[in-house]
Amino acid sequence: MTILVSCMGLITGCRNSMISNLLPPADAQIQPKGMVTASSLPEYCSPDEYRTFFEHFVRGQDYQGNETRLTYTADIIEVRDYKNPSYLIGTLRKKDDEFSIDLRDYRWVQLVPSPVDNSPYTRLQIDLIRMNNNTFRVNYIKAHYAYDPKGEGEEYLDYTYGEPGAYIFEHRNGCWNLTQKLQ
């Protein structure tokens, strides 16, 4: 039996459905438009794979080259106050959001020049927090890292600076989706 998880996007009137694979062969190949089967979703869409999902989301595509950032961003992103997330500042459309986290050389960064060490990007301290089964939060803040002179080239967090920010991801339609930005 194939379980249809949900509709992609925000289509009014869609419901979770179940369709049996015991349909005649001609009908078995016809799938309701806009529905995604659980077996067609990437493994990183699993609720427990939120860390792996986030890495794919940050890169903008998964290892198979499938687009992730645009695919798994809600059509409307709520912009909320970092200190008081219940306060709605406004909304952004998917295409207007400027997701500000990237990975460079296995380091979390913002692609803006660093004001503290003249590098082409600004390092970040990132914390992924699982809020519940359907929500995780990514806290970030600009950070300066230094090398431990007694260690073997290992870095440590020296200090953080600037205003913190966060992103909220919710498990919707069978996968994680960026739904809120906290500033």
PDB file of C-alpha atoms in Angstrom:
ATOM      1  CA  MET A   1       0.000   0.000   0.000  1.00  0.00           C
ATOM      2  CA  THR A   2       1.344   3.461  -0.856  1.00  0.00           C
ATOM      3  CA  ILE A   3       0.612   6.195   1.645  1.00  0.00           C
ATOM      4  CA  LEU A   4       0.196   9.637   0.191  1.00  0.00           C
ATOM      5  CA  VAL A   5       1.561  12.109   2.669  1.00  0.00           C
ATOM      6  CA  SER A   6       0.079  15.430   1.675  1.00  0.00           C
ATOM      7  CA  CYS A   7      -0.180  18.117  -0.984  1.00  0.00           C
ATOM      8  CA  MET A   8       2.857  20.085  -2.027  1.00  0.00           C
ATOM      9  CA  GLY A   9       2.392  23.788  -1.382  1.00  0.00           C
ATOM     10  CA  LEU A  10      -0.645  25.432   0.078  1.00  0.00           C
ATOM     11  CA  ILE A  11      -3.476  24.039  -2.029  1.00  0.00           C
ATOM     12  CA  THR A  12      -6.901  24.494  -0.494  1.00  0.00           C
ATOM     13  CA  GLY A  13      -8.949  21.388  -0.004  1.00  0.00           C
ATOM     14  CA  CYS A  14      -6.108  18.816  -0.062  1.00  0.00           C
ATOM     15  CA  ARG A  15      -6.251  16.000   2.463  1.00  0.00           C
ATOM     16  CA  ASN A  16      -4.036  13.103   3.375  1.00  0.00           C
ATOM     17  CA  SER A  17      -5.114  10.110   1.316  1.00  0.00           C
ATOM     18  CA  MET A  18      -4.397   6.430   0.948  1.00  0.00           C
ATOM     19  CA  ILE A  19      -4.402   4.635  -2.395  1.00  0.00           C
ATOM     20  CA  SER A  20      -3.961   0.915  -2.705  1.00  0.00           C
ATOM     21  CA  ASN A  21      -1.384  -0.546  -5.077  1.00  0.00           C
ATOM     22  CA  LEU A  22      -4.006  -3.178  -5.898  1.00  0.00           C
ATOM     23  CA  LEU A  23      -5.535  -0.936  -8.577  1.00  0.00           C
ATOM     24  CA  PRO A  24      -5.475  -2.211 -12.166  1.00  0.00           C
ATOM     25  CA  PRO A  25      -2.076  -1.482 -13.804  1.00  0.00           C
ATOM     26  CA  ALA A  26      -3.413   1.351 -16.011  1.00  0.00           C
ATOM     27  CA  ASP A  27      -4.905   3.136 -13.011  1.00  0.00           C
ATOM     28  CA  ALA A  28      -2.004   2.363 -10.686  1.00  0.00           C
ATOM     29  CA  GLN A  29       0.284   4.679 -12.658  1.00  0.00           C
ATOM     30  CA  ILE A  30      -2.058   7.647 -12.350  1.00  0.00           C
ATOM     31  CA  GLN A  31      -1.349   9.607  -9.195  1.00  0.00           C
ATOM     32  CA  PRO A  32      -3.389  12.590  -8.045  1.00  0.00           C
ATOM     33  CA  LYS A  33      -1.646  15.793  -9.128  1.00  0.00           C
ATOM     34  CA  GLY A  34       0.162  17.601  -6.303  1.00  0.00           C
ATOM     35  CA  MET A  35       0.458  14.523  -4.082  1.00  0.00           C
ATOM     36  CA  VAL A  36       3.801  13.133  -2.929  1.00  0.00           C
ATOM     37  CA  THR A  37       4.198   9.543  -1.856  1.00  0.00           C
ATOM     38  CA  ALA A  38       6.108   8.826   1.336  1.00  0.00           C
ATOM     39  CA  SER A  39       8.509   6.615  -0.624  1.00  0.00           C
ATOM     40  CA  SER A  40       9.378   9.471  -3.032  1.00  0.00           C
ATOM     41  CA  LEU A  41      10.559  11.809  -0.276  1.00  0.00           C
ATOM     42  CA  PRO A  42      14.302  11.993   0.455  1.00  0.00           C
ATOM     43  CA  GLU A  43      15.517  10.224   3.587  1.00  0.00           C
ATOM     44  CA  TYR A  44      16.538  13.565   5.117  1.00  0.00           C
ATOM     45  CA  CYS A  45      12.846  14.542   5.210  1.00  0.00           C
ATOM     46  CA  SER A  46      12.340  12.155   8.138  1.00  0.00           C
ATOM     47  CA  PRO A  47      11.572  14.031  11.384  1.00  0.00           C
ATOM     48  CA  ASP A  48      14.677  12.539  13.022  1.00  0.00           C
ATOM     49  CA  GLU A  49      16.981  13.643  10.183  1.00  0.00           C
ATOM     50  CA  TYR A  50      16.595  17.379  10.831  1.00  0.00           C
ATOM     51  CA  ARG A  51      20.369  17.960  11.120  1.00  0.00           C
ATOM     52  CA  THR A  52      21.044  16.276   7.770  1.00  0.00           C
ATOM     53  CA  PHE A  53      18.103  18.155   6.256  1.00  0.00           C
ATOM     54  CA  PHE A  54      19.544  21.469   7.463  1.00  0.00           C
ATOM     55  CA  GLU A  55      22.926  20.769   5.856  1.00  0.00           C
ATOM     56  CA  HIS A  56      21.226  20.038   2.510  1.00  0.00           C
ATOM     57  CA  PHE A  57      19.042  23.130   2.898  1.00  0.00           C
ATOM     58  CA  VAL A  58      22.065  25.348   3.550  1.00  0.00           C
ATOM     59  CA  ARG A  59      23.908  23.974   0.513  1.00  0.00           C
ATOM     60  CA  GLY A  60      20.825  24.635  -1.628  1.00  0.00           C
ATOM     61  CA  GLN A  61      20.799  21.137  -3.073  1.00  0.00           C
ATOM     62  CA  ASP A  62      21.203  17.565  -1.955  1.00  0.00           C
ATOM     63  CA  TYR A  63      23.856  15.092  -3.135  1.00  0.00           C
ATOM     64  CA  GLN A  64      21.664  14.069  -6.086  1.00  0.00           C
ATOM     65  CA  GLY A  65      21.527  17.705  -7.229  1.00  0.00           C
ATOM     66  CA  ASN A  66      17.874  18.192  -6.216  1.00  0.00           C
ATOM     67  CA  GLU A  67      17.022  21.789  -5.277  1.00  0.00           C
ATOM     68  CA  THR A  68      16.319  22.009  -1.533  1.00  0.00           C
ATOM     69  CA  ARG A  69      16.151  25.629  -0.414  1.00  0.00           C
ATOM     70  CA  LEU A  70      13.362  26.805  -2.700  1.00  0.00           C
ATOM     71  CA  THR A  71      11.548  23.459  -2.513  1.00  0.00           C
ATOM     72  CA  TYR A  72      11.454  23.401   1.287  1.00  0.00           C
ATOM     73  CA  THR A  73      10.702  27.051   2.049  1.00  0.00           C
ATOM     74  CA  ALA A  74       7.105  27.982   2.870  1.00  0.00           C
ATOM     75  CA  ASP A  75       5.380  30.303   0.389  1.00  0.00           C
ATOM     76  CA  ILE A  76       5.064  32.909   3.167  1.00  0.00           C
ATOM     77  CA  ILE A  77       7.760  33.215   5.850  1.00  0.00           C
ATOM     78  CA  GLU A  78       6.789  34.895   9.080  1.00  0.00           C
ATOM     79  CA  VAL A  79       9.338  37.412  10.372  1.00  0.00           C
ATOM     80  CA  ARG A  80       9.167  37.518  14.164  1.00  0.00           C
ATOM     81  CA  ASP A  81      10.975  39.232  17.006  1.00  0.00           C
ATOM     82  CA  TYR A  82      13.955  37.195  18.262  1.00  0.00           C
ATOM     83  CA  LYS A  83      13.374  38.060  21.933  1.00  0.00           C
ATOM     84  CA  ASN A  84       9.579  37.730  21.718  1.00  0.00           C
ATOM     85  CA  PRO A  85       8.705  35.220  18.946  1.00  0.00           C
ATOM     86  CA  SER A  86       4.982  35.724  19.543  1.00  0.00           C
ATOM     87  CA  TYR A  87       5.370  39.248  18.083  1.00  0.00           C
ATOM     88  CA  LEU A  88       4.911  39.162  14.304  1.00  0.00           C
ATOM     89  CA  ILE A  89       7.007  41.865  12.596  1.00  0.00           C
ATOM     90  CA  GLY A  90       5.861  41.038   9.075  1.00  0.00           C
ATOM     91  CA  THR A  91       6.028  38.423   6.329  1.00  0.00           C
ATOM     92  CA  LEU A  92       8.244  37.627   3.368  1.00  0.00           C
ATOM     93  CA  ARG A  93       7.385  35.809   0.202  1.00  0.00           C
ATOM     94  CA  LYS A  94       9.501  32.762  -0.582  1.00  0.00           C
ATOM     95  CA  LYS A  95      11.247  34.497  -3.466  1.00  0.00           C
ATOM     96  CA  ASP A  96      12.102  37.573  -1.328  1.00  0.00           C
ATOM     97  CA  ASP A  97      13.774  35.707   1.532  1.00  0.00           C
ATOM     98  CA  GLU A  98      17.531  36.027   1.776  1.00  0.00           C
ATOM     99  CA  PHE A  99      18.567  32.971   3.748  1.00  0.00           C
ATOM    100  CA  SER A 100      21.815  34.084   5.364  1.00  0.00           C
ATOM    101  CA  ILE A 101      23.637  30.890   6.366  1.00  0.00           C
ATOM    102  CA  ASP A 102      26.091  29.007   4.175  1.00  0.00           C
ATOM    103  CA  LEU A 103      28.816  26.366   4.510  1.00  0.00           C
ATOM    104  CA  ARG A 104      32.394  27.103   3.415  1.00  0.00           C
ATOM    105  CA  ASP A 105      35.235  24.709   4.142  1.00  0.00           C
ATOM    106  CA  TYR A 106      32.968  22.842   6.594  1.00  0.00           C
ATOM    107  CA  ARG A 107      32.343  26.056   8.534  1.00  0.00           C
ATOM    108  CA  TRP A 108      29.064  27.904   9.103  1.00  0.00           C
ATOM    109  CA  VAL A 109      29.260  31.381   7.592  1.00  0.00           C
ATOM    110  CA  GLN A 110      27.399  34.386   6.235  1.00  0.00           C
ATOM    111  CA  LEU A 111      28.592  35.426   2.795  1.00  0.00           C
ATOM    112  CA  VAL A 112      29.466  38.962   3.849  1.00  0.00           C
ATOM    113  CA  PRO A 113      32.996  40.204   4.574  1.00  0.00           C
ATOM    114  CA  SER A 114      34.059  39.773   8.177  1.00  0.00           C
ATOM    115  CA  PRO A 115      34.548  43.014  10.100  1.00  0.00           C
ATOM    116  CA  VAL A 116      36.915  41.338  12.600  1.00  0.00           C
ATOM    117  CA  ASP A 117      39.443  39.425  10.481  1.00  0.00           C
ATOM    118  CA  ASN A 118      39.106  40.714   6.887  1.00  0.00           C
ATOM    119  CA  SER A 119      38.046  37.329   5.501  1.00  0.00           C
ATOM    120  CA  PRO A 120      35.558  37.230   2.577  1.00  0.00           C
ATOM    121  CA  TYR A 121      32.847  35.822   4.838  1.00  0.00           C
ATOM    122  CA  THR A 122      31.712  36.073   8.449  1.00  0.00           C
ATOM    123  CA  ARG A 123      31.905  32.997  10.641  1.00  0.00           C
ATOM    124  CA  LEU A 124      28.839  31.970  12.647  1.00  0.00           C
ATOM    125  CA  GLN A 125      28.135  30.027  15.781  1.00  0.00           C
ATOM    126  CA  ILE A 126      25.152  27.750  15.042  1.00  0.00           C
ATOM    127  CA  ASP A 127      22.913  25.866  17.471  1.00  0.00           C
ATOM    128  CA  LEU A 128      20.266  23.454  16.175  1.00  0.00           C
ATOM    129  CA  ILE A 129      17.559  22.908  18.769  1.00  0.00           C
ATOM    130  CA  ARG A 130      14.814  20.311  18.425  1.00  0.00           C
ATOM    131  CA  MET A 131      11.762  22.054  19.881  1.00  0.00           C
ATOM    132  CA  ASN A 132       9.387  19.092  19.424  1.00  0.00           C
ATOM    133  CA  ASN A 133       8.713  16.320  16.892  1.00  0.00           C
ATOM    134  CA  ASN A 134       7.546  18.820  14.268  1.00  0.00           C
ATOM    135  CA  THR A 135       9.751  21.870  14.883  1.00  0.00           C
ATOM    136  CA  PHE A 136      13.430  22.706  15.073  1.00  0.00           C
ATOM    137  CA  ARG A 137      15.137  26.053  15.536  1.00  0.00           C
ATOM    138  CA  VAL A 138      18.496  27.239  14.237  1.00  0.00           C
ATOM    139  CA  ASN A 139      20.044  29.976  16.380  1.00  0.00           C
ATOM    140  CA  TYR A 140      22.976  31.843  14.868  1.00  0.00           C
ATOM    141  CA  ILE A 141      25.266  34.710  15.799  1.00  0.00           C
ATOM    142  CA  LYS A 142      28.440  36.140  14.288  1.00  0.00           C
ATOM    143  CA  ALA A 143      31.507  34.586  15.857  1.00  0.00           C
ATOM    144  CA  HIS A 144      35.262  34.846  15.954  1.00  0.00           C
ATOM    145  CA  TYR A 145      37.222  31.615  16.192  1.00  0.00           C
ATOM    146  CA  ALA A 146      40.866  31.276  17.130  1.00  0.00           C
ATOM    147  CA  TYR A 147      43.370  28.452  16.872  1.00  0.00           C
ATOM    148  CA  ASP A 148      44.530  26.766  20.042  1.00  0.00           C
ATOM    149  CA  PRO A 149      48.291  27.392  20.163  1.00  0.00           C
ATOM    150  CA  LYS A 150      48.825  24.257  22.271  1.00  0.00           C
ATOM    151  CA  GLY A 151      46.521  22.102  20.155  1.00  0.00           C
ATOM    152  CA  GLU A 152      47.091  20.587  16.773  1.00  0.00           C
ATOM    153  CA  GLY A 153      45.491  23.330  14.721  1.00  0.00           C
ATOM    154  CA  GLU A 154      42.091  23.013  16.411  1.00  0.00           C
ATOM    155  CA  GLU A 155      39.809  26.018  16.537  1.00  0.00           C
ATOM    156  CA  TYR A 156      37.824  27.248  19.485  1.00  0.00           C
ATOM    157  CA  LEU A 157      35.101  29.873  19.805  1.00  0.00           C
ATOM    158  CA  ASP A 158      36.851  33.053  20.937  1.00  0.00           C
ATOM    159  CA  TYR A 159      33.803  35.369  21.149  1.00  0.00           C
ATOM    160  CA  THR A 160      30.471  36.195  19.536  1.00  0.00           C
ATOM    161  CA  TYR A 161      29.274  39.619  18.426  1.00  0.00           C
ATOM    162  CA  GLY A 162      26.349  41.371  16.780  1.00  0.00           C
ATOM    163  CA  GLU A 163      22.678  40.581  17.075  1.00  0.00           C
ATOM    164  CA  PRO A 164      21.537  36.950  17.131  1.00  0.00           C
ATOM    165  CA  GLY A 165      19.063  35.555  14.638  1.00  0.00           C
ATOM    166  CA  ALA A 166      17.170  32.311  14.194  1.00  0.00           C
ATOM    167  CA  TYR A 167      15.224  30.263  11.677  1.00  0.00           C
ATOM    168  CA  ILE A 168      12.298  27.993  12.492  1.00  0.00           C
ATOM    169  CA  PHE A 169      11.641  24.840  10.462  1.00  0.00           C
ATOM    170  CA  GLU A 170       8.413  22.856  10.717  1.00  0.00           C
ATOM    171  CA  HIS A 171       7.703  19.362   9.463  1.00  0.00           C
ATOM    172  CA  ARG A 172       4.960  19.870   6.847  1.00  0.00           C
ATOM    173  CA  ASN A 173       3.854  17.849   3.835  1.00  0.00           C
ATOM    174  CA  GLY A 174       6.261  15.051   4.719  1.00  0.00           C
ATOM    175  CA  CYS A 175       9.435  17.153   4.997  1.00  0.00           C
ATOM    176  CA  TRP A 176      11.004  20.020   6.894  1.00  0.00           C
ATOM    177  CA  ASN A 177      10.113  23.552   5.712  1.00  0.00           C
ATOM    178  CA  LEU A 178      11.507  26.968   6.607  1.00  0.00           C
ATOM    179  CA  THR A 179       8.510  28.831   8.040  1.00  0.00           C
ATOM    180  CA  GLN A 180       9.849  31.612  10.274  1.00  0.00           C
ATOM    181  CA  LYS A 181      12.766  34.004  10.545  1.00  0.00           C
ATOM    182  CA  LEU A 182      13.552  35.576  13.928  1.00  0.00           C
ATOM    183  CA  GLN A 183      15.462  38.846  14.075  1.00  0.00           C
TER     184      GLN A 183
END
